[in-house]
Every structure is written in C-alpha cells, then in structure tokens.
C-alpha cells in the first residue's frame, strides 16, 4: 500500500532559537522550512499557550496559501512564586520590544529575595494540515504539549541556547540549560517532549510510517540543513 505523504512543513516562528531546536528535533525525518520573510505572525492574544500556537499556525497557514502543513510553537516559563508568570507573556515580560536579556533581568528582579524559585517551561504545538493530508488524518489540526521542570538560578550562567536558558536549571542538574549541551536539552525539554508527542500523533494518523521517517515527496528544494539557519543571537 502506498504511504501517505507529508510533502512540506513550514515552521511558523520568527524565533531563531526555536528554529535551531526544531532543526535538531525534527531531523532527519522532517525538513524545517522557515516561513517566507514576508509572512508576519499575528498578535498573541490568547490566554493559553495552546490558543496562541493555534493563532500562529492558522494565520501562517492562510498566509502561505493553505496548501502546505504549518507547525507553530507557543512556549514560555511558568514560575510558581509568581503565580505562573511570565507564562504567555514570556517573550514580552520586560515590554513589547524586550529582548532575551531584558526579560531575564526582569525575571531575576521579580524573584529577588525569594527562596522558592521553582518553575517550568511549557511548549504547545499546533500543526495545521492542508485538505489532502487532513482527509487522510481525519483531522485538520494536531496539537501536542510538553513541560520541563526546574528552578530559576540567582544569576545567568552559560552562553548556549536562547531566551531564559541561562537562568533555568533543570531538576536534577547542577548547571543551567545554557551551560549544558543542546543534545542534553533536547532529550528532556518541553519542546522535545511536545515534538515526540506530535510525532506519535502523526504516526497514529498515518502521515508518518511507524518508526520511520515521513516521506517528503518531490520537494528536495525545501530540505535545509540546520547549519544554514540564522543565528539566535539577540532574538527573543
Ligand atoms: P514566535 O512567536 O515567532 O515563535 P516568540 O519568541 O515570540 O517567537 P513565544 O511567544 O512562544 O515565541 O515566546 C516564547 C518565549 O519563552 C521565548 O521568547 C523565550 O524567551 C521563552 N522560551 C520558550 N522556550 C524556551 C526555551 O526552550 N529556552 C529558553 N527560553 C524559552
């Protein structure tokens, strides 16, 4: 029997740190195809990560013509002592145009003097499917979620990763995510867990062969090695 094809998958994000992680997490089975530069993402007006992921995926799906699958990630940090903040505001915690450094500094200031520094990263994924794939899968939308428990350090440590990685120490670790290697993060991160859950859904829906790679059809032009992707430096 011929296997169904998932010929192309756009990643609806402007965050180069996420692009790099998806490049690793979806490799080698999937090609990460960044959005065309003219496509903008909508304001994140949802009150949950899942709502915002769907907003981004749906908007980008329409913008690229509605014929290719689009994956969006909405993610952030929930800190217990701050009642779950910054949450869906993680990218804008220190203001609309804030960068990673400003957001991290605001987080540290808000936690100043607090001994309970526990928190978690959350990642919500929304994959919108074009009509032909939606028919095969029996749904036009696949959603997945992952979480990653840890604590906020007293000061930033390490250079790798992006966002809040320099102040996030995973449970059981003695270093921050920015001090650890990317492979170590991917194996247990919120994004890694969500991607593995989404892959399982794709397998259940028949769009990815069990235990194998999706078939990419006749679109070798979309295959991009992760090394060609932009750097995350300075991105939020
Ligand atoms: P897009 O909407 O274009 O995808 P964004 O940066 O605005 O990019 P979000 O709205 O999902 O993305 O905000 C997520 C923020 O949470 C992000 O800016 C980081 O600061 C933080 N974040 C999420 N995942 C993270 C991770 O794995 N490591 C460090 N920080 C992370």
Coordinates of C-alpha atoms in Angstrom, one line a residue, residues 1-9 29-30 67-69 127 129-137 202 205-209 213-220:
X1 CA 0.0 0.0 0.0
X2 CA 1.3 3.5 -0.9
X3 CA 2.1 5.5 2.2
X4 CA 0.6 9.0 2.5
X5 CA 2.9 11.9 2.0
X6 CA 3.7 14.9 4.2
X7 CA 5.4 16.8 1.5
X8 CA 6.3 20.1 3.1
X9 CA 6.1 21.6 6.6
X29 CA 12.8 12.8 9.5
X30 CA 11.4 16.3 8.8
X67 CA -1.7 24.0 0.7
X68 CA 1.1 23.1 3.0
X69 CA 1.3 21.9 6.6
X127 CA 0.1 21.6 13.3
X129 CA -2.8 20.3 7.8
X130 CA -3.8 21.1 4.2
X131 CA -7.0 19.5 3.0
X132 CA -5.5 16.4 1.3
X133 CA -3.5 15.5 4.5
X134 CA -6.4 16.4 6.7
X135 CA -8.6 13.9 4.9
X136 CA -6.0 11.2 5.4
X137 CA -5.6 12.0 9.1
X202 CA 1.4 11.7 13.1
X205 CA -2.9 9.3 11.9
X206 CA -0.9 7.5 9.2
X207 CA 1.0 10.6 7.9
X208 CA 4.3 9.2 9.2
X209 CA 5.2 5.5 8.9
X213 CA 10.6 9.0 8.6
X214 CA 7.8 10.9 6.8
X215 CA 8.0 10.8 3.0
X216 CA 8.8 14.2 1.6
X217 CA 7.6 13.6 -2.0
X218 CA 9.2 15.5 -4.8
X219 CA 10.3 18.6 -2.9
X220 CA 14.0 18.3 -2.3

